[in-house]
Amino acid sequence: MPYQLRPVREVSLLLAGLSLIAIAVYVDGKDTRPIRVGNLRNPHAGSRNPLDALAFRTPDPAAAALADIGLYGGPTLPLLLSLHPRTRRQYPTILLIWLETILLNFAITSLLKNTVSRPRPYVLNPDFDARHELSRNDRAAFLSGHTSHAAAGSLLFAELVTSYAEKELVSITTYSLSGFLSGLTAYLRVKAAKHWPTDALAGLILGAVVGWLVPRLHRTP
């Protein structure tokens, strides 16, 4: 079998994810003062580098809706391995690896969002009502959670399939699917004015690292 579990490692990974979520909730709970455009901590969030100058600042509901495919589709892909007899025999192990991957990615993403508090591009649109009190979601641009989840889930899927597949074409196809889904999700979130380009890029990197690293930690020597 390509993967094996070790109790100490599994408990450590799960506790790490839960601890990071607890810290993220604590940080969020401390942020109680009303925030508006006029008293943003980083009012020039998108003007510090040429890449973010390419951001869209007008909301695009259609792009936002399409990006949900990556948010939910990426993490769902590894669960499809329950359908194949070769992977079904080790499915409990695969399921735990999946849980650790998604939990850690969600935890790190949440902590970064609550700590950085970067305003979304639409908040800095000249047409945005400056008197409007900003919600936590309005200040959760960095990093893109949709993108990180799409990347983590789809790359985990590619890693798992490659470990069991006997044909190289299958491996190439799954990695290509992972890259396409992650990249498309990143673009759509930027197009929807939900994220600056660097938010999407950071989400890609985080998701890819988590989606690659967690299954590698479980590889049978």
mmCIF file of C-alpha atoms in Angstrom:
data_model
loop_
_atom_site.group_PDB
_atom_site.id
_atom_site.type_symbol
_atom_site.label_atom_id
_atom_site.label_comp_id
_atom_site.label_asym_id
_atom_site.label_seq_id
_atom_site.Cartn_x
_atom_site.Cartn_y
_atom_site.Cartn_z
ATOM 1 C CA MET A 1 0.000 0.000 0.000
ATOM 2 C CA PRO A 2 1.418 3.425 -0.934
ATOM 3 C CA TYR A 3 0.293 5.127 2.293
ATOM 4 C CA GLN A 4 0.454 4.286 5.975
ATOM 5 C CA LEU A 5 -0.769 5.910 9.174
ATOM 6 C CA ARG A 6 1.128 6.593 12.389
ATOM 7 C CA PRO A 7 -0.946 7.536 15.447
ATOM 8 C CA VAL A 8 1.425 10.212 16.768
ATOM 9 C CA ARG A 9 1.715 11.914 13.387
ATOM 10 C CA GLU A 10 -2.010 11.846 12.690
ATOM 11 C CA VAL A 11 -2.919 13.237 16.110
ATOM 12 C CA SER A 12 -0.249 15.932 15.742
ATOM 13 C CA LEU A 13 -1.538 17.059 12.348
ATOM 14 C CA LEU A 14 -5.144 17.162 13.523
ATOM 15 C CA LEU A 15 -4.246 19.055 16.699
ATOM 16 C CA ALA A 16 -2.155 21.511 14.690
ATOM 17 C CA GLY A 17 -5.124 22.273 12.453
ATOM 18 C CA LEU A 18 -7.550 22.654 15.350
ATOM 19 C CA SER A 19 -5.096 24.853 17.267
ATOM 20 C CA LEU A 20 -4.637 27.196 14.317
ATOM 21 C CA ILE A 21 -8.409 27.480 13.937
ATOM 22 C CA ALA A 22 -8.708 28.350 17.636
ATOM 23 C CA ILE A 23 -6.077 31.073 17.228
ATOM 24 C CA ALA A 24 -7.882 32.411 14.151
ATOM 25 C CA VAL A 25 -11.156 32.605 16.094
ATOM 26 C CA TYR A 26 -9.384 34.359 18.972
ATOM 27 C CA VAL A 27 -7.826 36.937 16.642
ATOM 28 C CA ASP A 28 -11.190 37.536 14.993
ATOM 29 C CA GLY A 29 -12.885 37.991 18.373
ATOM 30 C CA LYS A 30 -10.436 40.710 19.382
ATOM 31 C CA ASP A 31 -11.326 42.801 16.322
ATOM 32 C CA THR A 32 -14.490 44.512 17.593
ATOM 33 C CA ARG A 33 -14.074 48.180 16.665
ATOM 34 C CA PRO A 34 -16.162 49.498 13.741
ATOM 35 C CA ILE A 35 -14.153 49.662 10.516
ATOM 36 C CA ARG A 36 -14.972 51.849 7.533
ATOM 37 C CA VAL A 37 -13.008 52.810 4.456
ATOM 38 C CA GLY A 38 -11.782 55.946 6.198
ATOM 39 C CA ASN A 39 -10.081 54.133 9.073
ATOM 40 C CA LEU A 40 -8.720 51.069 7.310
ATOM 41 C CA ARG A 41 -5.389 49.884 8.622
ATOM 42 C CA ASN A 42 -4.135 49.407 5.049
ATOM 43 C CA PRO A 43 -6.165 51.761 2.800
ATOM 44 C CA HIS A 44 -3.695 51.417 -0.076
ATOM 45 C CA ALA A 45 -3.846 47.633 -0.172
ATOM 46 C CA GLY A 46 -3.684 47.402 -3.930
ATOM 47 C CA SER A 47 -1.221 50.136 -4.812
ATOM 48 C CA ARG A 48 2.059 48.700 -3.542
ATOM 49 C CA ASN A 49 3.012 46.491 -6.481
ATOM 50 C CA PRO A 50 2.385 46.370 -10.255
ATOM 51 C CA LEU A 51 0.673 42.968 -10.100
ATOM 52 C CA ASP A 52 -2.144 44.198 -7.872
ATOM 53 C CA ALA A 53 -2.629 47.166 -10.177
ATOM 54 C CA LEU A 54 -4.272 44.633 -12.522
ATOM 55 C CA ALA A 55 -7.078 43.941 -10.034
ATOM 56 C CA PHE A 56 -10.749 44.342 -10.914
ATOM 57 C CA ARG A 57 -12.661 46.624 -8.551
ATOM 58 C CA THR A 58 -16.190 46.144 -9.846
ATOM 59 C CA PRO A 59 -17.986 43.046 -8.471
ATOM 60 C CA ASP A 60 -18.840 40.316 -10.968
ATOM 61 C CA PRO A 61 -21.499 38.001 -9.450
ATOM 62 C CA ALA A 62 -21.240 35.512 -12.319
ATOM 63 C CA ALA A 63 -17.496 35.067 -11.815
ATOM 64 C CA ALA A 64 -18.006 34.747 -8.061
ATOM 65 C CA ALA A 65 -20.595 32.004 -8.576
ATOM 66 C CA LEU A 66 -18.386 30.076 -11.000
ATOM 67 C CA ALA A 67 -15.470 30.245 -8.561
ATOM 68 C CA ASP A 68 -17.545 28.215 -6.094
ATOM 69 C CA ILE A 69 -16.945 25.229 -8.371
ATOM 70 C CA GLY A 70 -13.301 25.327 -7.340
ATOM 71 C CA LEU A 71 -14.093 25.919 -3.675
ATOM 72 C CA TYR A 72 -16.288 22.830 -3.419
ATOM 73 C CA GLY A 73 -15.066 20.799 -6.384
ATOM 74 C CA GLY A 74 -11.388 20.723 -5.457
ATOM 75 C CA PRO A 75 -11.870 19.240 -1.974
ATOM 76 C CA THR A 76 -14.501 16.815 -3.317
ATOM 77 C CA LEU A 77 -12.238 15.228 -5.942
ATOM 78 C CA PRO A 78 -10.240 13.006 -3.531
ATOM 79 C CA LEU A 79 -13.488 11.554 -2.183
ATOM 80 C CA LEU A 80 -14.181 10.076 -5.625
ATOM 81 C CA LEU A 81 -11.459 7.512 -4.968
ATOM 82 C CA SER A 82 -14.048 5.545 -2.997
ATOM 83 C CA LEU A 83 -15.511 4.541 -6.357
ATOM 84 C CA HIS A 84 -12.480 2.589 -7.595
ATOM 85 C CA PRO A 85 -11.793 -0.921 -6.238
ATOM 86 C CA ARG A 86 -8.023 -0.360 -6.114
ATOM 87 C CA THR A 87 -8.294 2.654 -3.820
ATOM 88 C CA ARG A 88 -11.412 1.537 -1.956
ATOM 89 C CA ARG A 89 -9.415 -1.010 0.048
ATOM 90 C CA GLN A 90 -7.355 1.769 1.619
ATOM 91 C CA TYR A 91 -10.130 4.348 1.668
ATOM 92 C CA PRO A 92 -10.128 4.922 5.478
ATOM 93 C CA THR A 93 -6.459 5.924 5.222
ATOM 94 C CA ILE A 94 -7.173 8.142 2.218
ATOM 95 C CA LEU A 95 -10.082 9.725 4.062
ATOM 96 C CA LEU A 96 -7.901 10.649 7.043
ATOM 97 C CA ILE A 97 -5.221 12.111 4.758
ATOM 98 C CA TRP A 98 -7.968 14.125 3.062
ATOM 99 C CA LEU A 99 -9.288 15.379 6.403
ATOM 100 C CA GLU A 100 -5.824 16.475 7.529
ATOM 101 C CA THR A 101 -5.176 18.260 4.235
ATOM 102 C CA ILE A 102 -8.442 20.189 4.179
ATOM 103 C CA LEU A 103 -8.282 20.977 7.903
ATOM 104 C CA LEU A 104 -4.730 22.364 7.751
ATOM 105 C CA ASN A 105 -5.440 24.382 4.628
ATOM 106 C CA PHE A 106 -8.610 25.845 6.135
ATOM 107 C CA ALA A 107 -6.838 26.616 9.410
ATOM 108 C CA ILE A 108 -3.882 28.418 7.833
ATOM 109 C CA THR A 109 -6.155 30.290 5.430
ATOM 110 C CA SER A 110 -8.452 31.436 8.247
ATOM 111 C CA LEU A 111 -5.568 32.570 10.434
ATOM 112 C CA LEU A 112 -4.027 34.615 7.623
ATOM 113 C CA LYS A 113 -7.354 36.210 6.715
ATOM 114 C CA ASN A 114 -8.078 37.248 10.291
ATOM 115 C CA THR A 115 -4.543 38.457 10.936
ATOM 116 C CA VAL A 116 -3.857 40.428 7.753
ATOM 117 C CA SER A 117 -7.375 41.935 7.376
ATOM 118 C CA ARG A 118 -6.708 43.116 3.842
ATOM 119 C CA PRO A 119 -9.691 44.898 2.236
ATOM 120 C CA ARG A 120 -11.158 43.317 -0.859
ATOM 121 C CA PRO A 121 -10.766 45.232 -4.148
ATOM 122 C CA TYR A 122 -14.451 46.186 -4.339
ATOM 123 C CA VAL A 123 -14.097 47.995 -1.004
ATOM 124 C CA LEU A 124 -11.632 50.405 -2.616
ATOM 125 C CA ASN A 125 -13.876 51.027 -5.610
ATOM 126 C CA PRO A 126 -14.654 54.787 -5.775
ATOM 127 C CA ASP A 127 -18.364 53.901 -5.921
ATOM 128 C CA PHE A 128 -18.260 51.980 -2.632
ATOM 129 C CA ASP A 129 -20.157 53.730 0.184
ATOM 130 C CA ALA A 130 -17.447 55.046 2.522
ATOM 131 C CA ARG A 131 -20.004 55.239 5.357
ATOM 132 C CA HIS A 132 -20.690 51.510 5.181
ATOM 133 C CA GLU A 133 -19.351 49.572 8.172
ATOM 134 C CA LEU A 134 -17.097 46.835 6.853
ATOM 135 C CA SER A 135 -17.711 43.236 7.838
ATOM 136 C CA ARG A 136 -14.997 40.675 8.500
ATOM 137 C CA ASN A 137 -15.663 39.305 5.016
ATOM 138 C CA ASP A 138 -15.030 42.729 3.459
ATOM 139 C CA ARG A 139 -11.546 42.598 4.991
ATOM 140 C CA ALA A 140 -10.678 38.985 4.171
ATOM 141 C CA ALA A 141 -8.864 39.412 0.869
ATOM 142 C CA PHE A 142 -5.533 37.842 1.844
ATOM 143 C CA LEU A 143 -5.352 35.121 0.928
ATOM 144 C CA SER A 144 -7.883 33.559 -1.441
ATOM 145 C CA GLY A 145 -9.594 30.703 0.374
ATOM 146 C CA HIS A 146 -11.423 29.576 -2.754
ATOM 147 C CA THR A 147 -8.096 29.239 -4.537
ATOM 148 C CA SER A 148 -6.250 27.549 -1.682
ATOM 149 C CA HIS A 149 -9.024 24.972 -1.240
ATOM 150 C CA ALA A 150 -9.225 24.308 -4.979
ATOM 151 C CA ALA A 151 -5.454 23.836 -5.128
ATOM 152 C CA ALA A 152 -5.153 21.728 -1.968
ATOM 153 C CA GLY A 153 -8.016 19.410 -2.865
ATOM 154 C CA SER A 154 -7.200 18.963 -6.538
ATOM 155 C CA LEU A 155 -3.460 18.477 -5.989
ATOM 156 C CA LEU A 156 -4.166 15.949 -3.238
ATOM 157 C CA PHE A 157 -6.374 14.143 -5.752
ATOM 158 C CA ALA A 158 -3.567 14.141 -8.320
ATOM 159 C CA GLU A 159 -1.049 12.887 -5.745
ATOM 160 C CA LEU A 160 -3.342 10.071 -4.634
ATOM 161 C CA VAL A 161 -4.284 8.995 -8.144
ATOM 162 C CA THR A 162 -0.633 8.999 -9.212
ATOM 163 C CA SER A 163 0.258 6.729 -6.290
ATOM 164 C CA TYR A 164 -2.246 4.112 -7.410
ATOM 165 C CA ALA A 165 -2.334 4.600 -11.188
ATOM 166 C CA GLU A 166 -0.493 2.212 -13.489
ATOM 167 C CA LYS A 167 -0.547 4.495 -16.528
ATOM 168 C CA GLU A 168 1.433 7.717 -16.822
ATOM 169 C CA LEU A 169 -1.347 9.278 -18.897
ATOM 170 C CA VAL A 170 -3.683 9.068 -15.903
ATOM 171 C CA SER A 171 -1.149 10.901 -13.754
ATOM 172 C CA ILE A 172 -0.600 13.618 -16.359
ATOM 173 C CA THR A 173 -4.352 14.072 -16.748
ATOM 174 C CA THR A 174 -5.004 14.493 -13.025
ATOM 175 C CA TYR A 175 -2.157 16.967 -12.539
ATOM 176 C CA SER A 176 -3.410 18.929 -15.546
ATOM 177 C CA LEU A 177 -6.909 18.965 -14.063
ATOM 178 C CA SER A 178 -5.491 20.232 -10.778
ATOM 179 C CA GLY A 179 -3.611 23.055 -12.469
ATOM 180 C CA PHE A 180 -6.598 24.051 -14.593
ATOM 181 C CA LEU A 181 -9.106 24.052 -11.729
ATOM 182 C CA SER A 182 -6.783 25.960 -9.397
ATOM 183 C CA GLY A 183 -5.772 28.526 -11.998
ATOM 184 C CA LEU A 184 -9.339 29.096 -13.168
ATOM 185 C CA THR A 185 -10.559 29.550 -9.602
ATOM 186 C CA ALA A 186 -7.790 32.060 -8.923
ATOM 187 C CA TYR A 187 -8.692 34.076 -12.028
ATOM 188 C CA LEU A 188 -12.420 34.041 -11.284
ATOM 189 C CA ARG A 189 -11.895 35.308 -7.741
ATOM 190 C CA VAL A 190 -9.815 38.191 -9.074
ATOM 191 C CA LYS A 191 -12.377 38.836 -11.826
ATOM 192 C CA ALA A 192 -15.131 38.947 -9.199
ATOM 193 C CA ALA A 193 -13.232 41.760 -7.389
ATOM 194 C CA LYS A 194 -12.994 39.530 -4.324
ATOM 195 C CA HIS A 195 -9.199 39.335 -4.360
ATOM 196 C CA TRP A 196 -6.080 41.132 -5.478
ATOM 197 C CA PRO A 197 -3.876 39.090 -7.823
ATOM 198 C CA THR A 198 -1.324 38.521 -5.048
ATOM 199 C CA ASP A 199 -4.107 37.074 -2.857
ATOM 200 C CA ALA A 200 -4.899 34.524 -5.547
ATOM 201 C CA LEU A 201 -1.217 33.740 -6.088
ATOM 202 C CA ALA A 202 -0.694 33.217 -2.353
ATOM 203 C CA GLY A 203 -3.750 30.948 -2.264
ATOM 204 C CA LEU A 204 -2.321 28.865 -5.096
ATOM 205 C CA ILE A 205 0.997 28.480 -3.299
ATOM 206 C CA LEU A 206 -0.516 27.603 0.077
ATOM 207 C CA GLY A 207 -2.976 25.089 -1.351
ATOM 208 C CA ALA A 208 -0.327 23.457 -3.517
ATOM 209 C CA VAL A 209 2.125 23.115 -0.621
ATOM 210 C CA VAL A 210 -0.467 21.596 1.724
ATOM 211 C CA GLY A 211 -1.964 19.359 -0.972
ATOM 212 C CA TRP A 212 1.485 18.063 -1.888
ATOM 213 C CA LEU A 213 3.078 17.826 1.556
ATOM 214 C CA VAL A 214 0.413 16.003 3.578
ATOM 215 C CA PRO A 215 0.153 12.908 1.339
ATOM 216 C CA ARG A 216 3.958 12.830 0.990
ATOM 217 C CA LEU A 217 4.269 12.613 4.771
ATOM 218 C CA HIS A 218 2.201 9.417 4.626
ATOM 219 C CA ARG A 219 4.088 7.680 1.839
ATOM 220 C CA THR A 220 5.186 4.147 2.660
ATOM 221 C CA PRO A 221 9.014 4.055 2.786
#
